mmCIF file of C-alpha atoms in Angstrom:
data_model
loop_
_atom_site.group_PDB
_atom_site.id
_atom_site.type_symbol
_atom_site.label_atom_id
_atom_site.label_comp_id
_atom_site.label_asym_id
_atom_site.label_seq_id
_atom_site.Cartn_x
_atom_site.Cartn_y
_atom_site.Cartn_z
ATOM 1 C CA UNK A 1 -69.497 -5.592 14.962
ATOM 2 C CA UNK A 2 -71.790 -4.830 12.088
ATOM 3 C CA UNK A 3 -68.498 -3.950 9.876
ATOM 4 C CA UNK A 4 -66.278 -6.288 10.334
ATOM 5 C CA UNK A 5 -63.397 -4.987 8.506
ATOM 6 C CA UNK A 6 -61.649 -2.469 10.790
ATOM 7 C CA UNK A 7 -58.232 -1.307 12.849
ATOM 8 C CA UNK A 8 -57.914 -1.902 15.786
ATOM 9 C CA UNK A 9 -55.202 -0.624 17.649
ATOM 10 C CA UNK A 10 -54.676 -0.338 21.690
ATOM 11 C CA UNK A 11 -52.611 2.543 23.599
ATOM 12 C CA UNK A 12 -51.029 2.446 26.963
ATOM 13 C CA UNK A 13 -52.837 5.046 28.018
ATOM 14 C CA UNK A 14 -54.705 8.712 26.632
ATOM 15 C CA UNK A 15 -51.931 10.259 25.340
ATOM 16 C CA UNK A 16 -50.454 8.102 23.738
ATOM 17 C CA UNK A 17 -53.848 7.067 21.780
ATOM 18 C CA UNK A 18 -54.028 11.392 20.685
ATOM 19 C CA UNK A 19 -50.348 11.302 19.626
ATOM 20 C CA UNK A 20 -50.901 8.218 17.638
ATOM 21 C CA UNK A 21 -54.162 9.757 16.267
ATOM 22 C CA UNK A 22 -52.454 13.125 15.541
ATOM 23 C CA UNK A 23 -50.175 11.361 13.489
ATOM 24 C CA UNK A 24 -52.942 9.411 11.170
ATOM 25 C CA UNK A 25 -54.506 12.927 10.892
ATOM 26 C CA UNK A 26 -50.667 14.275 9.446
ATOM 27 C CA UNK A 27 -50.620 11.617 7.174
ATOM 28 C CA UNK A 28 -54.526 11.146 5.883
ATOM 29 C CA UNK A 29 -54.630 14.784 5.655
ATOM 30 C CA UNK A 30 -51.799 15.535 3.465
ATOM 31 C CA UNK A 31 -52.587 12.390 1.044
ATOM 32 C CA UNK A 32 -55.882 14.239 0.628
ATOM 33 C CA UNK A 33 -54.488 17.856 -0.224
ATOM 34 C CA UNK A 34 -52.198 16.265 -2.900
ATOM 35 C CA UNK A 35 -55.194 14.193 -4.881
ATOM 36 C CA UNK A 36 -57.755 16.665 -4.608
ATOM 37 C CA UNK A 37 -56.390 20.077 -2.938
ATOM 38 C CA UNK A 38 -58.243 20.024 0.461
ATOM 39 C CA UNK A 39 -58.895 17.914 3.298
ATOM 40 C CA UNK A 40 -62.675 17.407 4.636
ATOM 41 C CA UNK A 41 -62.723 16.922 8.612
ATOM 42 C CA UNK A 42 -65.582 16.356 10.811
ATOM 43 C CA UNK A 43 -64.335 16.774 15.073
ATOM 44 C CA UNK A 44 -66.211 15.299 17.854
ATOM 45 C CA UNK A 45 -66.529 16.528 21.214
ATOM 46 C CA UNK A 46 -66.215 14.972 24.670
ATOM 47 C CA UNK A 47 -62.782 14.631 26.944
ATOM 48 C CA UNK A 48 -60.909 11.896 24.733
ATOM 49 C CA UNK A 49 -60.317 14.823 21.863
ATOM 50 C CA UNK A 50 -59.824 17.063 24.051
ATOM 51 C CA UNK A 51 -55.556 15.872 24.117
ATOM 52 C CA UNK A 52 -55.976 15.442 20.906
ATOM 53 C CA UNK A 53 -56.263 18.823 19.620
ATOM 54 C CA UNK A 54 -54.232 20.118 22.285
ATOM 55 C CA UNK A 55 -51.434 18.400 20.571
ATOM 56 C CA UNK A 56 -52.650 19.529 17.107
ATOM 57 C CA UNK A 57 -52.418 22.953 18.426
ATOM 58 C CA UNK A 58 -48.415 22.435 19.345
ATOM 59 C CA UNK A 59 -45.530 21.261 17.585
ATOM 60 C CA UNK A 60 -44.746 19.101 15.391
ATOM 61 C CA UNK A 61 -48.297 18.409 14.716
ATOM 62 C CA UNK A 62 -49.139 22.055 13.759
ATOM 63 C CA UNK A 63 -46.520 22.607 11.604
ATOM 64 C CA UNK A 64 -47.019 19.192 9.363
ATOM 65 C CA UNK A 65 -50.667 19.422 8.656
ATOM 66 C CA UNK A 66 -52.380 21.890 5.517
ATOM 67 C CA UNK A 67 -54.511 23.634 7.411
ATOM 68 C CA UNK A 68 -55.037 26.306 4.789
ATOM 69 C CA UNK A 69 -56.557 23.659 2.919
ATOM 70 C CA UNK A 70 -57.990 21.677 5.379
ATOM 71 C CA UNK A 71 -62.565 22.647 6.126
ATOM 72 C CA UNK A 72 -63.171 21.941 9.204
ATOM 73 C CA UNK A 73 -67.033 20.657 10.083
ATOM 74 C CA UNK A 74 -68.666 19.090 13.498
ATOM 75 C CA UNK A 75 -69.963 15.323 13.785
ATOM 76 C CA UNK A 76 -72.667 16.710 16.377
ATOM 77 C CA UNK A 77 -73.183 20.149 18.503
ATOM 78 C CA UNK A 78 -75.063 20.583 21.551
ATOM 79 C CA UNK A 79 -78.098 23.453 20.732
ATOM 80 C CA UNK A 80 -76.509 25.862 23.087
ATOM 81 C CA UNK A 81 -74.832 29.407 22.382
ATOM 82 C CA UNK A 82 -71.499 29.134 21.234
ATOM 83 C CA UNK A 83 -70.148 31.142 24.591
ATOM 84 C CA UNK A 84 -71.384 28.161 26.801
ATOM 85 C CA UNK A 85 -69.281 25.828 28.133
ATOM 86 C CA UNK A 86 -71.061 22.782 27.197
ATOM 87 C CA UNK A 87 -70.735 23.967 23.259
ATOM 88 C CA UNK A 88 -68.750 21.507 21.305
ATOM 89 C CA UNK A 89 -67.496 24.526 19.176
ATOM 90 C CA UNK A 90 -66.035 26.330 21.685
ATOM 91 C CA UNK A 91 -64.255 23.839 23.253
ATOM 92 C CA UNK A 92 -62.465 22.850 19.923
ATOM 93 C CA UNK A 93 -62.425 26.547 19.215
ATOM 94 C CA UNK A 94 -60.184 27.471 22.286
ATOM 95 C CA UNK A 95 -58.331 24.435 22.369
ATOM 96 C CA UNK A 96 -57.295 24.219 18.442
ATOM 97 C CA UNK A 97 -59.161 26.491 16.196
ATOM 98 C CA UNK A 98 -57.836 29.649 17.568
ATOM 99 C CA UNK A 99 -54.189 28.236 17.259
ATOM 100 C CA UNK A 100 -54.270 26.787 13.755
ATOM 101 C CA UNK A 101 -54.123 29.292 10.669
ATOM 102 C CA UNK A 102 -57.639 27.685 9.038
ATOM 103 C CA UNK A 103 -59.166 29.901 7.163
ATOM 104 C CA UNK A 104 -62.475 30.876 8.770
ATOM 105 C CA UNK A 105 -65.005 30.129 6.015
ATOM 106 C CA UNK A 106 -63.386 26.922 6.242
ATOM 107 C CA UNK A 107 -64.922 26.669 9.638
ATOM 108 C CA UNK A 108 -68.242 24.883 9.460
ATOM 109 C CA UNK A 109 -69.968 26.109 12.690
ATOM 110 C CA UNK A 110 -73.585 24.951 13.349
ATOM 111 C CA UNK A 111 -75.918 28.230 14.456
ATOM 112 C CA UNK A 112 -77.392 27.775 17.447
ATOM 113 C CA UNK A 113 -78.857 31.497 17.900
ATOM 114 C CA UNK A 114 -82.347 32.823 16.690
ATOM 115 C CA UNK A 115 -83.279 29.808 14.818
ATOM 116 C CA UNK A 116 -84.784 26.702 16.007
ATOM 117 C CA UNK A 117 -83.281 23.079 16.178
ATOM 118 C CA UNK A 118 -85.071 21.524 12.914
ATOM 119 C CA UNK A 119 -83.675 24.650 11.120
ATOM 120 C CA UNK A 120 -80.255 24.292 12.543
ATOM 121 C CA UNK A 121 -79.941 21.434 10.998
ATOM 122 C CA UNK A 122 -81.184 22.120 7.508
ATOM 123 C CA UNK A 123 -78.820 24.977 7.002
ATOM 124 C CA UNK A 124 -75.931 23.150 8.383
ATOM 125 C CA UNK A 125 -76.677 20.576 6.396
ATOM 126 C CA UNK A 126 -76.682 23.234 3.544
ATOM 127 C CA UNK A 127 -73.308 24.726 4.405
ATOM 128 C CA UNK A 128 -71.682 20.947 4.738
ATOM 129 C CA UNK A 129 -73.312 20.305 0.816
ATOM 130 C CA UNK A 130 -70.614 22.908 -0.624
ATOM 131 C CA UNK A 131 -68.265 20.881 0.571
ATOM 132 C CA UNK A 132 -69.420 17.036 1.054
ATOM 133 C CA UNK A 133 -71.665 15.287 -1.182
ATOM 134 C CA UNK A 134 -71.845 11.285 -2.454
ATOM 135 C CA UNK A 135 -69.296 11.859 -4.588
ATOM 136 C CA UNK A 136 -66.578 13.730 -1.896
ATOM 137 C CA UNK A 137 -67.456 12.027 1.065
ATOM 138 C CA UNK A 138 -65.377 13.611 4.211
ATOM 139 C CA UNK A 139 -61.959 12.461 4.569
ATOM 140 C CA UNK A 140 -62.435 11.715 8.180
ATOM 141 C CA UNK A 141 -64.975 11.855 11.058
ATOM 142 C CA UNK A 142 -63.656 11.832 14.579
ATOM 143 C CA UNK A 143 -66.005 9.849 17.245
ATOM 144 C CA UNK A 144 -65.779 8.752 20.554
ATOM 145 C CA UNK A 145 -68.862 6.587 22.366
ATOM 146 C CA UNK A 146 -70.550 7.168 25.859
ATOM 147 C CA UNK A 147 -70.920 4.345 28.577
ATOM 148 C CA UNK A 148 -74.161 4.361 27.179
ATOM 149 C CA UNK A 149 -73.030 3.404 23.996
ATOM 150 C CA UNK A 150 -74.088 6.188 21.904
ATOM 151 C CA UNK A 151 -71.851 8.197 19.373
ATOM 152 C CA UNK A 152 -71.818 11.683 17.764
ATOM 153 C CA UNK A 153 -75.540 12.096 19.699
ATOM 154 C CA UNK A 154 -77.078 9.055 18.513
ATOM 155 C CA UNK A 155 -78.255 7.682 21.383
ATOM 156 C CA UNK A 156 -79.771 4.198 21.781
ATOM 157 C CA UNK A 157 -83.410 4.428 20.504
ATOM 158 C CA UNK A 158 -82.390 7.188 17.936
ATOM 159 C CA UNK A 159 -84.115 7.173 14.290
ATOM 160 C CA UNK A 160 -80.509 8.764 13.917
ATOM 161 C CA UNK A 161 -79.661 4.718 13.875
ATOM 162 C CA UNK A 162 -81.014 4.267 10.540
ATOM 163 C CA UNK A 163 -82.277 7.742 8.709
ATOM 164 C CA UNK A 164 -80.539 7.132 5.125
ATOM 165 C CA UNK A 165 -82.304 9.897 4.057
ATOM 166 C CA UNK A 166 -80.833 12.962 6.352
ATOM 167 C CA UNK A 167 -77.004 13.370 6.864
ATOM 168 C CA UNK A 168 -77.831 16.047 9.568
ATOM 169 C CA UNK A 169 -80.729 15.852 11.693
ATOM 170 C CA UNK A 170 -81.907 17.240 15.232
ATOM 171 C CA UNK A 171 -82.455 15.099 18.000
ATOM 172 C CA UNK A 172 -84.067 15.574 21.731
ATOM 173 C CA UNK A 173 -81.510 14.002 24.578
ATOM 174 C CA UNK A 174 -83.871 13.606 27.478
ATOM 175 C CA UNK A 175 -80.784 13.101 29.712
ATOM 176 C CA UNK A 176 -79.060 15.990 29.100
ATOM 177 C CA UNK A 177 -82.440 18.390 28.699
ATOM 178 C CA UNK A 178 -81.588 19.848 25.890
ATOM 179 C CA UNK A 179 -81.664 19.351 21.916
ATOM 180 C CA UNK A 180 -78.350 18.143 20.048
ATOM 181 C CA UNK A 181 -77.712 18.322 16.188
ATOM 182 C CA UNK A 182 -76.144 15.215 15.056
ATOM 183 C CA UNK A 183 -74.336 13.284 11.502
ATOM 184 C CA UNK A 184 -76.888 10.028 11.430
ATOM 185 C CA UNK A 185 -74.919 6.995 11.397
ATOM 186 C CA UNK A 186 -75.458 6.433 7.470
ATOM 187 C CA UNK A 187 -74.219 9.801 6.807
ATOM 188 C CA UNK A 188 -70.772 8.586 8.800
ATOM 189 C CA UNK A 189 -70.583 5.596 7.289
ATOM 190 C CA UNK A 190 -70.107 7.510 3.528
ATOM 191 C CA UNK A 191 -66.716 8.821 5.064
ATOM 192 C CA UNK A 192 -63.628 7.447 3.906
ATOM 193 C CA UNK A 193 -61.757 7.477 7.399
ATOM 194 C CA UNK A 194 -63.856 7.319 10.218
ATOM 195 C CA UNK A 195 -61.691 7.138 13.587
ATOM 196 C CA UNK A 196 -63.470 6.287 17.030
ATOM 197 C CA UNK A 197 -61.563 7.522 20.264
ATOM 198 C CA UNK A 198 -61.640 5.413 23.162
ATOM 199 C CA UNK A 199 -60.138 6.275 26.692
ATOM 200 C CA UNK A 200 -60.489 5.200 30.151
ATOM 201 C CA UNK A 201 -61.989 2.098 32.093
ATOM 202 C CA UNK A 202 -65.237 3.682 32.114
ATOM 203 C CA UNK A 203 -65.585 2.765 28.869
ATOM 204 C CA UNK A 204 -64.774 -1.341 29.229
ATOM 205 C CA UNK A 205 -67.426 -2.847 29.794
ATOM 206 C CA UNK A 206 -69.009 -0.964 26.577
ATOM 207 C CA UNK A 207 -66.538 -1.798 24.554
ATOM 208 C CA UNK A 208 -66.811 -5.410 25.544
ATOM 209 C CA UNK A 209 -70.100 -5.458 24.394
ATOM 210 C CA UNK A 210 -69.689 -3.511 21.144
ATOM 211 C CA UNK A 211 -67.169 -6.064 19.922
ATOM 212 C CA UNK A 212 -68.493 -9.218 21.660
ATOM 213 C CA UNK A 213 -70.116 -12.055 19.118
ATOM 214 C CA UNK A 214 -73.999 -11.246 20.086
ATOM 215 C CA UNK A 215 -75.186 -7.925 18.314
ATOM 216 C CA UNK A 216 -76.112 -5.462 21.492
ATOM 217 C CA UNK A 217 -78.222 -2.991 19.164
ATOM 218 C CA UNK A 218 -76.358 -0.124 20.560
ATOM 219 C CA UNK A 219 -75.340 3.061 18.040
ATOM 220 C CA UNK A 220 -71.725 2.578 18.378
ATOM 221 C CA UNK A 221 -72.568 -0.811 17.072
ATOM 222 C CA UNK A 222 -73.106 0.889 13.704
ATOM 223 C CA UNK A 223 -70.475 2.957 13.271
ATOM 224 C CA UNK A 224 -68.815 2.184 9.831
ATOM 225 C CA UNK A 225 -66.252 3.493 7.139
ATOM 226 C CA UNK A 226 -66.207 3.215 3.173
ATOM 227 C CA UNK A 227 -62.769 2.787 3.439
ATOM 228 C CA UNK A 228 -61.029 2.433 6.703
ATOM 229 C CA UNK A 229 -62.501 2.188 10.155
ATOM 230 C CA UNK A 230 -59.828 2.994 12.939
ATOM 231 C CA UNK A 231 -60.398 1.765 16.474
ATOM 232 C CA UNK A 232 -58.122 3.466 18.953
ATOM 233 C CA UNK A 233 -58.223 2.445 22.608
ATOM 234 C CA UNK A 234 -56.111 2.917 25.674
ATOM 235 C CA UNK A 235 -55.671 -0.356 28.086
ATOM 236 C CA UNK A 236 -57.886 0.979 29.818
ATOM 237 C CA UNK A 237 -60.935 1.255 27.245
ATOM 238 C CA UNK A 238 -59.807 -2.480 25.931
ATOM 239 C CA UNK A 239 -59.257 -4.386 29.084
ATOM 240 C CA UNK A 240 -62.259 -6.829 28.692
ATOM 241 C CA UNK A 241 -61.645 -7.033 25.408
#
């Protein structure tokens, strides 16, 4: 791993990781509101979260974290509407922000409607500069990683990799046919917490080759913290490992 000083913990299986997750998000999130009166969260999309901020939604979880003071922002967005189903937003949307009482300028959506891709991503990097700068990095980025070994959508090949000059930028996934909006992987690495979500077999042999001894060149291969950078797997995810 490129930064070798990290957490690593392993789950018996999906649920168990989310609970364990919800609970570092109770904790990080309330230490934040008492030294400097909000909490700075970037979500990721994908299946892993999903649990996770089903259980966010619920009790206890809902009732333990400051969500009044908590600004809400997205590690990457798919350049979609916000109605379509493959929109990151609106799956976190009906699946937590609709159940939590966060205020709604708090909610930093990227705009995906009559404006173009390269746009998109200046003003939501405008709207994140209110809130995040060198100085207040965010408190914690939620990631998970593809088979492929990508993360946000940083996808092996990316500029994304290495751009130290952009914290948001747009990106073409030829894959998937359409454009994506992404953090670049020095942008992350500012955060103070940066927690990568990790669930299913699928993922193994991945994993194995993210943390074996020979550097693979892959994204998720990059991912780093400037203070704490939280592994979370289920057996599954760390069985070759």
């Amino acid at each position: 791993m490129v930064n070798p000083q990290y957490i690593r913990t392993t789950w018996p299986d999906a649920t168990a990781l989310a609970t364990a997750v919800a609970q570092l998000i109770v904790t990080e999130s309330n230490k934040a509101v008492q030294k400097n009166g909000q909490f700075t969260l970037a979500l990721s999309g994908g299946s892993t979260p999903l649990l996770l901020y089903k259980l966010l939604a619920a009790e206890p979880f809902i009732n333990n974290i400051p969500w009044k003071k908590t600004v809400i922002a997205f590690s990457d967005e798919r350049f979609v509407p916000a109605t379509s189903d493959d929109s990151n937003y609106k799956m976190v949307y009906d699946n937590l922000l609709s159940k939590v009482p966060v205020p709604k300028k708090n909610i930093l959506r990227v705009v995906t409607v009559k404006t173009t891709p390269e746009a998109s991503a200046k003003l939501y990097e405008a709207s994140l500069k209110q809130y995040i700068s060198k100085a207040k990095p965010f408190d914690m980025v939620l990631l998970g990683i593809g088979e492929d070994g990508h993360t946000a959508s940083v996808f092996p090949g990316s500029p994304l990799i290495t751009d130290s000059k952009n914290m948001i930028k747009d990106a073409w996934h030829e894959a998937s046919g359409m454009h994506r909006i992404s953090f670049t992987l020095p942008f992350i690495a500012r955060a103070k917490n940066v927690v990568v979500l990790v669930a299913g077999k699928n993922k193994a042999e991945v994993v194995k080759t993210l943390f074996a001894k020979k550097q693979s060149g892959l994204p998720a291969e990059s991912i780093a913290a400037s203070q704490n950078l939280f592994w979370y797997f289920d057996e599954g995810a760390a069985s070759l490992i």
